[in-house]
CSV table of C-alpha atoms in Angstrom, one decimal:
chain,number,residue,atom,x,y,z
A,186,UNK,CA,135.6,111.1,111.4
A,187,UNK,CA,133.0,108.2,111.1
A,188,UNK,CA,129.7,108.9,109.6
A,189,UNK,CA,128.1,107.2,112.7
A,190,UNK,CA,129.8,109.9,114.8
A,191,UNK,CA,127.1,112.4,113.8
A,192,UNK,CA,125.1,113.7,116.8
A,193,UNK,CA,121.7,112.2,115.6
A,194,UNK,CA,123.1,108.6,115.8
A,195,UNK,CA,123.7,109.0,119.5
A,196,UNK,CA,121.6,111.9,120.9
A,197,UNK,CA,117.8,111.7,121.2
A,198,UNK,CA,117.3,115.5,120.9
A,199,UNK,CA,119.6,115.7,117.9
A,200,UNK,CA,117.8,112.8,116.4
A,201,UNK,CA,114.3,114.5,116.7
A,202,UNK,CA,115.9,117.8,115.2
A,203,UNK,CA,117.3,115.8,112.3
A,204,UNK,CA,114.0,114.0,111.6
A,205,UNK,CA,112.1,117.2,111.7
A,206,UNK,CA,114.6,118.7,109.1
A,207,UNK,CA,113.9,115.7,106.8
A,208,UNK,CA,110.1,115.4,107.3
A,209,UNK,CA,109.2,119.0,107.7
A,210,UNK,CA,111.4,120.8,105.1
A,211,UNK,CA,108.9,123.7,104.9
A,212,UNK,CA,108.5,123.8,108.7
A,213,UNK,CA,106.3,121.9,111.2
A,214,UNK,CA,102.7,121.1,110.2
A,215,UNK,CA,99.9,119.3,112.0
A,216,UNK,CA,99.6,115.6,110.8
A,217,UNK,CA,96.0,115.6,112.1
A,218,UNK,CA,94.5,118.7,110.1
A,219,UNK,CA,97.4,119.4,107.9
A,220,UNK,CA,97.7,123.0,109.2
A,221,UNK,CA,100.8,125.1,109.3
A,222,UNK,CA,99.3,127.9,111.4
A,223,UNK,CA,100.1,128.6,115.2
A,224,UNK,CA,102.1,125.4,115.8
A,225,UNK,CA,103.7,125.9,119.1
A,226,UNK,CA,106.0,123.7,121.3
A,227,UNK,CA,104.3,122.4,124.4
A,228,UNK,CA,106.1,123.8,127.5
A,229,UNK,CA,107.3,121.1,129.9
A,230,UNK,CA,106.3,118.4,127.4
A,231,UNK,CA,108.6,115.6,126.1
A,232,UNK,CA,111.2,116.6,123.4
A,233,UNK,CA,109.5,117.5,120.1
A,234,UNK,CA,106.0,117.8,121.4
A,235,UNK,CA,104.1,120.4,119.7
A,236,UNK,CA,100.4,121.8,119.8
A,237,UNK,CA,98.3,122.8,116.8
A,238,UNK,CA,96.4,126.1,117.4
A,239,UNK,CA,93.5,125.4,115.1
A,240,UNK,CA,92.7,121.8,116.1
A,241,UNK,CA,94.2,121.8,119.7
A,242,UNK,CA,95.9,118.5,119.1
A,243,UNK,CA,99.3,117.5,120.4
A,244,UNK,CA,101.8,115.8,118.1
A,245,UNK,CA,105.5,115.0,117.4
A,246,UNK,CA,107.2,114.6,114.1
A,247,UNK,CA,106.8,110.8,114.4
A,248,UNK,CA,102.9,110.8,114.1
A,249,UNK,CA,101.7,109.2,110.9
A,250,UNK,CA,105.0,107.7,110.3
A,251,UNK,CA,106.5,104.2,110.8
A,252,UNK,CA,108.1,105.6,113.9
A,253,UNK,CA,104.8,106.4,115.6
A,254,UNK,CA,104.5,105.1,119.1
A,255,UNK,CA,107.7,103.1,118.7
A,256,UNK,CA,109.5,102.3,122.1
A,257,UNK,CA,112.9,102.1,120.3
A,258,UNK,CA,114.9,105.4,120.6
A,259,UNK,CA,114.9,107.6,117.6
A,260,UNK,CA,118.7,107.6,117.3
A,261,UNK,CA,118.7,103.8,117.0
A,262,UNK,CA,116.2,104.1,114.2
A,263,UNK,CA,118.7,106.3,112.5
A,264,UNK,CA,121.5,103.9,113.0
A,265,UNK,CA,119.4,101.0,111.5
A,266,UNK,CA,118.2,103.1,108.7
A,267,UNK,CA,121.9,104.0,107.7
A,268,UNK,CA,123.0,100.4,108.0
A,269,UNK,CA,120.3,99.0,105.8
A,270,UNK,CA,120.8,101.9,103.3
A,271,UNK,CA,124.5,101.5,102.9
A,272,UNK,CA,124.7,97.6,103.0
A,273,UNK,CA,124.7,96.7,99.2
A,274,UNK,CA,123.3,93.3,100.0
A,275,UNK,CA,121.4,94.0,103.2
A,276,UNK,CA,122.0,93.4,106.9
A,277,UNK,CA,120.3,90.6,108.8
A,278,UNK,CA,117.9,91.1,111.7
A,279,UNK,CA,120.3,89.0,113.8
A,280,UNK,CA,123.3,91.2,112.8
A,281,UNK,CA,121.2,94.3,113.6
A,282,UNK,CA,120.1,92.9,117.0
A,283,UNK,CA,123.8,92.4,117.9
A,284,UNK,CA,124.9,95.8,116.7
A,285,UNK,CA,122.1,97.9,118.1
A,286,UNK,CA,121.8,95.8,121.3
A,287,UNK,CA,118.1,95.3,121.0
A,288,UNK,CA,116.0,92.1,121.0
A,289,UNK,CA,116.0,89.9,117.9
A,290,UNK,CA,112.2,90.5,117.4
A,291,UNK,CA,112.7,94.3,117.8
A,292,UNK,CA,115.4,94.2,115.1
A,293,UNK,CA,113.2,92.1,112.8
A,294,UNK,CA,110.2,94.5,113.1
A,295,UNK,CA,112.6,97.5,112.7
A,296,UNK,CA,113.9,96.1,109.4
A,297,UNK,CA,110.4,95.3,108.1
A,298,UNK,CA,109.2,98.9,108.9
A,299,UNK,CA,112.1,100.4,107.2
A,300,UNK,CA,111.6,98.1,104.1
A,301,UNK,CA,108.0,99.5,104.1
A,302,UNK,CA,109.5,103.1,104.0
A,303,UNK,CA,111.6,102.0,101.0
A,304,UNK,CA,108.6,100.9,99.1
A,305,UNK,CA,107.5,103.0,96.2
A,306,UNK,CA,103.7,102.5,96.4
A,307,UNK,CA,102.3,104.4,93.5
A,308,UNK,CA,104.9,105.3,90.9
A,309,UNK,CA,103.9,108.5,88.9
A,310,UNK,CA,106.1,108.0,85.9
A,311,UNK,CA,106.6,105.0,83.7
A,312,UNK,CA,110.0,103.5,83.0
A,313,UNK,CA,111.6,104.2,79.6
A,314,UNK,CA,110.4,106.6,77.0
A,315,UNK,CA,111.5,107.9,73.7
A,316,UNK,CA,115.1,106.8,73.0
A,317,UNK,CA,115.4,104.8,76.3
A,318,UNK,CA,115.8,101.1,76.8
A,319,UNK,CA,114.1,98.7,79.3
A,320,UNK,CA,115.2,95.1,79.9
A,321,UNK,CA,112.6,92.7,81.5
A,322,UNK,CA,113.2,89.1,82.8
A,323,UNK,CA,112.1,86.8,85.5
A,324,UNK,CA,113.9,85.0,88.3
A,325,UNK,CA,112.9,82.5,91.1
A,326,UNK,CA,113.6,82.9,94.8
A,327,UNK,CA,113.6,79.8,97.0
A,328,UNK,CA,115.7,76.7,97.8
A,329,UNK,CA,116.6,73.9,95.5
A,330,UNK,CA,114.3,71.0,95.6
A,331,UNK,CA,117.2,68.5,96.2
A,332,UNK,CA,118.0,70.4,99.5
A,333,UNK,CA,114.5,70.1,100.9
A,334,UNK,CA,113.2,67.4,103.1
A,335,UNK,CA,111.8,64.4,101.1
A,336,UNK,CA,108.4,65.1,102.2
A,337,UNK,CA,108.4,68.6,101.0
A,338,UNK,CA,109.8,68.0,97.5
A,339,UNK,CA,107.1,68.6,94.8
A,340,UNK,CA,108.7,66.3,92.1
A,341,UNK,CA,107.4,68.5,89.3
A,342,UNK,CA,110.4,69.2,87.5
A,343,UNK,CA,113.3,71.8,87.8
A,344,UNK,CA,113.8,75.6,87.4
A,345,UNK,CA,111.1,77.5,89.3
A,346,UNK,CA,109.4,74.6,90.9
A,347,UNK,CA,108.6,75.2,94.6
A,348,UNK,CA,110.0,78.8,94.3
A,349,UNK,CA,108.6,82.2,94.3
A,350,UNK,CA,108.4,84.1,90.9
A,351,UNK,CA,109.9,87.6,90.6
A,352,UNK,CA,109.5,89.7,87.4
A,353,UNK,CA,111.6,92.8,87.1
A,354,UNK,CA,111.8,95.7,84.7
A,355,UNK,CA,115.0,97.8,84.5
A,356,UNK,CA,115.7,100.9,82.7
A,357,UNK,CA,119.3,101.1,81.5
A,358,UNK,CA,121.2,103.7,83.5
A,359,UNK,CA,117.9,104.2,85.5
A,360,UNK,CA,115.5,102.4,88.0
A,361,UNK,CA,114.3,98.9,88.5
A,362,UNK,CA,110.8,97.8,89.6
A,363,UNK,CA,110.5,94.3,90.8
A,364,UNK,CA,107.2,92.3,91.3
A,365,UNK,CA,106.3,89.2,93.1
A,366,UNK,CA,103.9,87.3,90.9
A,367,UNK,CA,102.0,84.1,91.4
A,368,UNK,CA,103.4,82.7,88.1
A,369,UNK,CA,105.3,83.9,85.1
A,370,UNK,CA,102.3,84.0,82.6
A,371,UNK,CA,101.2,86.5,80.0
A,372,UNK,CA,98.1,87.1,82.0
A,373,UNK,CA,100.1,88.0,85.1
A,374,UNK,CA,102.8,90.1,83.4
A,375,UNK,CA,100.8,92.1,80.7
A,376,UNK,CA,99.1,94.4,83.2
A,377,UNK,CA,102.5,95.1,84.9
A,378,UNK,CA,104.2,95.7,81.6
A,379,UNK,CA,101.5,98.1,80.4
A,380,UNK,CA,101.3,100.0,83.5
A,381,UNK,CA,105.0,100.5,84.2
A,382,UNK,CA,106.6,101.0,80.8
A,383,UNK,CA,106.2,103.8,78.3
A,384,UNK,CA,105.0,102.8,74.9
A,385,UNK,CA,107.8,104.7,73.2
A,386,UNK,CA,110.4,102.5,74.9
A,387,UNK,CA,112.9,100.0,73.4
A,388,UNK,CA,112.5,96.7,75.0
A,389,UNK,CA,114.9,93.8,75.3
A,390,UNK,CA,114.0,90.4,76.8
A,391,UNK,CA,115.1,86.7,76.4
A,392,UNK,CA,113.1,84.2,74.4
A,393,UNK,CA,110.6,83.3,77.1
A,394,UNK,CA,107.1,82.7,76.0
A,395,UNK,CA,105.9,85.9,77.8
A,396,UNK,CA,107.9,88.1,75.5
A,397,UNK,CA,105.7,87.4,72.5
A,398,UNK,CA,103.6,90.1,71.3
A,399,UNK,CA,105.7,92.9,72.9
A,400,UNK,CA,106.4,94.3,69.4
A,401,UNK,CA,102.8,95.5,69.3
A,402,UNK,CA,103.2,97.3,72.6
A,403,UNK,CA,106.3,99.1,72.3
A,404,UNK,CA,108.4,101.1,69.8
A,405,UNK,CA,110.9,98.3,69.3
A,406,UNK,CA,111.3,94.9,70.9
A,407,UNK,CA,114.1,92.4,70.4
A,408,UNK,CA,115.1,89.3,72.2
A,409,UNK,CA,118.2,87.1,72.8
A,410,UNK,CA,118.0,83.3,72.7
A,411,UNK,CA,119.8,82.0,75.8
A,412,UNK,CA,119.0,78.4,74.8
A,413,UNK,CA,121.5,78.6,71.9
A,414,UNK,CA,124.2,80.4,73.7
A,415,UNK,CA,123.2,83.9,72.5
A,416,UNK,CA,123.6,86.5,75.1
A,417,UNK,CA,124.4,89.7,73.2
A,418,UNK,CA,123.4,90.8,69.7
A,419,UNK,CA,124.3,94.4,69.1
A,420,UNK,CA,122.4,96.5,71.8
A,421,UNK,CA,120.1,93.5,72.4
A,422,UNK,CA,120.9,91.9,75.7
A,423,UNK,CA,119.4,91.3,79.3
A,424,UNK,CA,122.8,91.8,81.1
A,425,UNK,CA,121.5,94.8,83.1
A,426,UNK,CA,118.7,92.9,84.7
A,427,UNK,CA,120.9,89.8,85.2
A,428,UNK,CA,123.3,92.0,87.1
A,429,UNK,CA,120.4,93.3,89.3
A,430,UNK,CA,119.2,89.7,89.9
A,431,UNK,CA,122.8,88.7,90.9
A,432,UNK,CA,122.8,91.3,93.7
A,433,UNK,CA,119.3,90.3,94.8
A,434,UNK,CA,120.1,86.6,95.0
A,435,UNK,CA,123.4,87.2,96.7
A,436,UNK,CA,121.6,89.2,99.4
A,437,UNK,CA,118.7,86.7,99.8
A,438,UNK,CA,121.0,83.7,100.0
A,439,UNK,CA,124.1,85.1,101.6
A,440,UNK,CA,122.5,87.5,104.1
A,441,UNK,CA,118.9,86.6,104.8
A,442,UNK,CA,119.1,82.9,103.9
A,443,UNK,CA,115.3,82.5,104.0
A,444,UNK,CA,112.6,84.8,102.8
A,445,UNK,CA,108.9,84.0,103.4
A,446,UNK,CA,106.4,84.3,100.7
A,447,UNK,CA,104.3,86.9,102.6
A,448,UNK,CA,107.3,89.3,103.1
A,449,UNK,CA,109.1,88.9,99.7
A,450,UNK,CA,107.5,92.1,98.3
A,451,UNK,CA,109.3,94.1,101.1
A,452,UNK,CA,112.7,92.4,100.5
A,453,UNK,CA,112.2,93.3,96.8
A,454,UNK,CA,111.4,96.9,97.8
A,455,UNK,CA,114.6,97.0,99.8
A,456,UNK,CA,116.9,95.8,96.9
A,457,UNK,CA,115.0,98.0,94.4
A,458,UNK,CA,115.4,101.1,96.6
A,459,UNK,CA,119.2,100.6,97.0
A,460,UNK,CA,119.6,99.9,93.3
A,461,UNK,CA,117.5,103.0,92.4
A,462,UNK,CA,119.5,105.2,94.8
A,463,UNK,CA,122.9,103.8,93.9
A,464,UNK,CA,126.2,105.6,93.7
A,465,UNK,CA,126.3,105.3,89.9
A,466,UNK,CA,123.4,107.8,89.9
A,467,UNK,CA,125.3,110.2,92.2
A,468,UNK,CA,123.7,109.1,95.5
A,469,UNK,CA,126.1,108.4,98.4
A,470,UNK,CA,125.2,106.5,101.6
A,471,UNK,CA,124.2,109.5,103.6
A,472,UNK,CA,121.8,110.8,100.8
A,473,UNK,CA,120.4,107.3,100.4
A,474,UNK,CA,119.7,107.0,104.2
A,475,UNK,CA,118.0,110.5,104.1
A,476,UNK,CA,115.9,109.5,101.2
A,477,UNK,CA,114.8,106.2,103.1
A,478,UNK,CA,113.8,108.4,106.0
A,479,UNK,CA,111.6,110.6,103.8
A,480,UNK,CA,109.7,107.4,102.9
A,481,UNK,CA,108.5,106.9,106.4
A,482,UNK,CA,105.5,109.3,106.2
A,483,UNK,CA,102.1,107.7,105.8
A,484,UNK,CA,103.3,104.2,106.3
A,485,UNK,CA,102.7,103.2,109.7
A,486,UNK,CA,103.0,99.5,109.9
A,487,UNK,CA,101.4,97.7,112.9
A,488,UNK,CA,103.1,94.6,114.4
A,489,UNK,CA,100.1,92.3,113.8
A,490,UNK,CA,99.9,93.6,110.2
A,491,UNK,CA,103.7,93.1,109.5
A,492,UNK,CA,103.4,89.5,110.7
A,493,UNK,CA,100.7,88.5,108.3
A,494,UNK,CA,101.0,90.9,105.1
């Protein structure tokens, strides 16, 4: 039987029950006052409607989440979440609009809401630690200068000219954290590195200028010099982070084709999420989709905000 044959992908009542199981594992609570006491169903109300005894407010499980006040049926949200979570390189808004039979602008906004649910806003634990290894590197997202209209070419050289800079940290056999930065400079990267990597970590980088001085911050730092054809020296290499970048770029270029500057952080969150919840870490498609749904709480994203932020 297909995974998409499950009741919550087709039936609204089943979808509400499924969302309640995921969001309220300890039972229903009031999103207004946080209370668990005297939560009762509203007789004659719409499916899933409850009333809080202490504060007398009515609510459903979608209040305070990215689904709040959405006109899209909840079972379609589950379909979209599963498709995004299980597609290694993503699924375009045009494809989602054709698959779910919704308008393109609806599919576009659904995807941005779900990307917001994937974002890890305040990581509590740094990457790495004693005996662990973290690789760091930068990449650039954007089209080639030669492919742009003549009037839009910047004529400032090659490489990252006219592109958006992304700096990523990946723990071997662990998680990745990507950051959209204004430029790849020591001033921009040092706060990120210090905030996200444990000082006892073994760190590997390439020979970029920003790698200088890392030996003072971490237990051990080695770099490989790509310019002379050196890619591996013992355990020193950046192949793990390059592998992540290959998935990211194939998704950006092959599925989405164009990513605007203001939304790049959400696309990075999408690729980070799937990498961090990958099969190699024992997470299957269904579990990954469930973890995506758990991220919806406290992240309501208004249409006017998603269009400019």
